[in-house]
Amino acid sequence: MASNKLKIFNDPIYGFITMPNSLVFDLIEHPFFQRLRRISQMGLSYLVYPGAHHTRFHHALGSMHLMQKAIQVLRFKGIEISVEEENALLIAILLHDIGHGPFSHAMEHSLVSGISHEEISLHFMEQLNAEFSGNLTMAIAIFKGDYPRTFMCQLISSQLDMDRADYLKRDSFYTGVAEGNINSERLITMLNVVDDRLVIEEKGIYSVEKFLVARRFMYWQVYLHKTGLVAEQLLTRILKRAKELVSEGATLACSEALFFFLENEISKSNFDKATLEVFSKLDDVDVLSAIKTWQDDDDFVLSNLCKMVINRELLKIKIKNKPIKPKALEEHIDRLKSTYNINEAQARYFVFVGEITNQAYKQKKEHIDILLKSGKVKDVVKVSDHLNIKALSKPVTKYYMCYPKIRM
């Protein structure tokens, strides 16, 4: 295998990130992974936070760095982790997001249907496993949650995994939203394992509380920010409209990779090796380039949606605590139909409702367990004296309606 030529990455958050071995180095060098440099971590959030231009590549390396720290801490506390397991953990976290499509989440609701980015990540991992002589087999088992040592699967995917520990801190840094700045290093230092499950030592409870509160802030202030929400909805609708036009026989100028997904109905059942190959050529550049071109398309819906995103002249959005009344929706649809002489189906691309939910701590799904000095293990909600923690485990749902400003 190629020698480990590049020893370090310079990261603005953690400083130097070292390459653990040549296998990880070769995976990072692979075109599948390099593609993540062209996938933005936060979709179109840069329309709200101009600094949010960081990529999935950044995040994957950061998560791997935190995993290195976690392994170090657990070994120091007497938890046995073999070299093979260490490699598998590092590879699983490095590749956990490799299946994201352009602009991260918008792709899942438009170009493919019924297949999540996690499932596409698994397709990529299995393909890489074939190329790397089966060296990813254990990493895949951990990623799928099938590995017999539960705490290792929790490090990859749980309410306090290395993925969250990195993205909250990273997204907070690049957006400039200080409330999300968690102390991931402190959290990792407090990690331990009891009965094969991850726990946080009692003295780390305030770090856990801060982590959960920061997660809630970041969702309301950043991930579910109303402008970002509108932009993502517009992006989904652009791709949906493009697909509709192509199905009616229109030829839209765009890259071959993007046209493949516009032309074909891709779902879990037909996502094969050939589809994966095309998917691996798809990134933000394809979509942005198409949107720029489609601004001038003859189709009223497509061109207007594209102009809105390119010029950041987005739809208006109203967020309420109760579901939007159908009458309000109908009024906007009627106004749009008469102003632009368009039909109901076209108007509904610009006037629509939806809902958003924020739940910082899903207590029923999987606990964050605290190891008390007495040796007992209890759920953070039962141990915390922070009034908000119990409230944070209740889902909060809000309802929104989007509609155009009077003139488009």
Short mmCIF file of C-alpha atoms in Angstrom, two decimals, residues 39 71 133-134 146 150 166 202 214 303 338:
data_model
loop_
_atom_site.label_atom_id
_atom_site.label_comp_id
_atom_site.label_asym_id
_atom_site.label_seq_id
_atom_site.Cartn_x
_atom_site.Cartn_y
_atom_site.Cartn_z
CA ILE A 39 -20.39 18.92 -1.04
CA ILE A 71 -9.96 5.76 21.55
CA SER A 133 -9.32 -6.33 -0.30
CA GLY A 134 -11.90 -6.63 2.48
CA ASP A 146 -23.96 -5.07 13.92
CA THR A 150 -22.18 -1.90 21.53
CA ASP A 166 -17.74 17.57 15.48
CA GLU A 202 -20.53 12.30 36.69
CA ALA A 214 -26.25 23.93 22.24
CA SER A 303 -36.86 29.83 -14.31
CA SER A 338 -54.64 35.40 -11.48
#
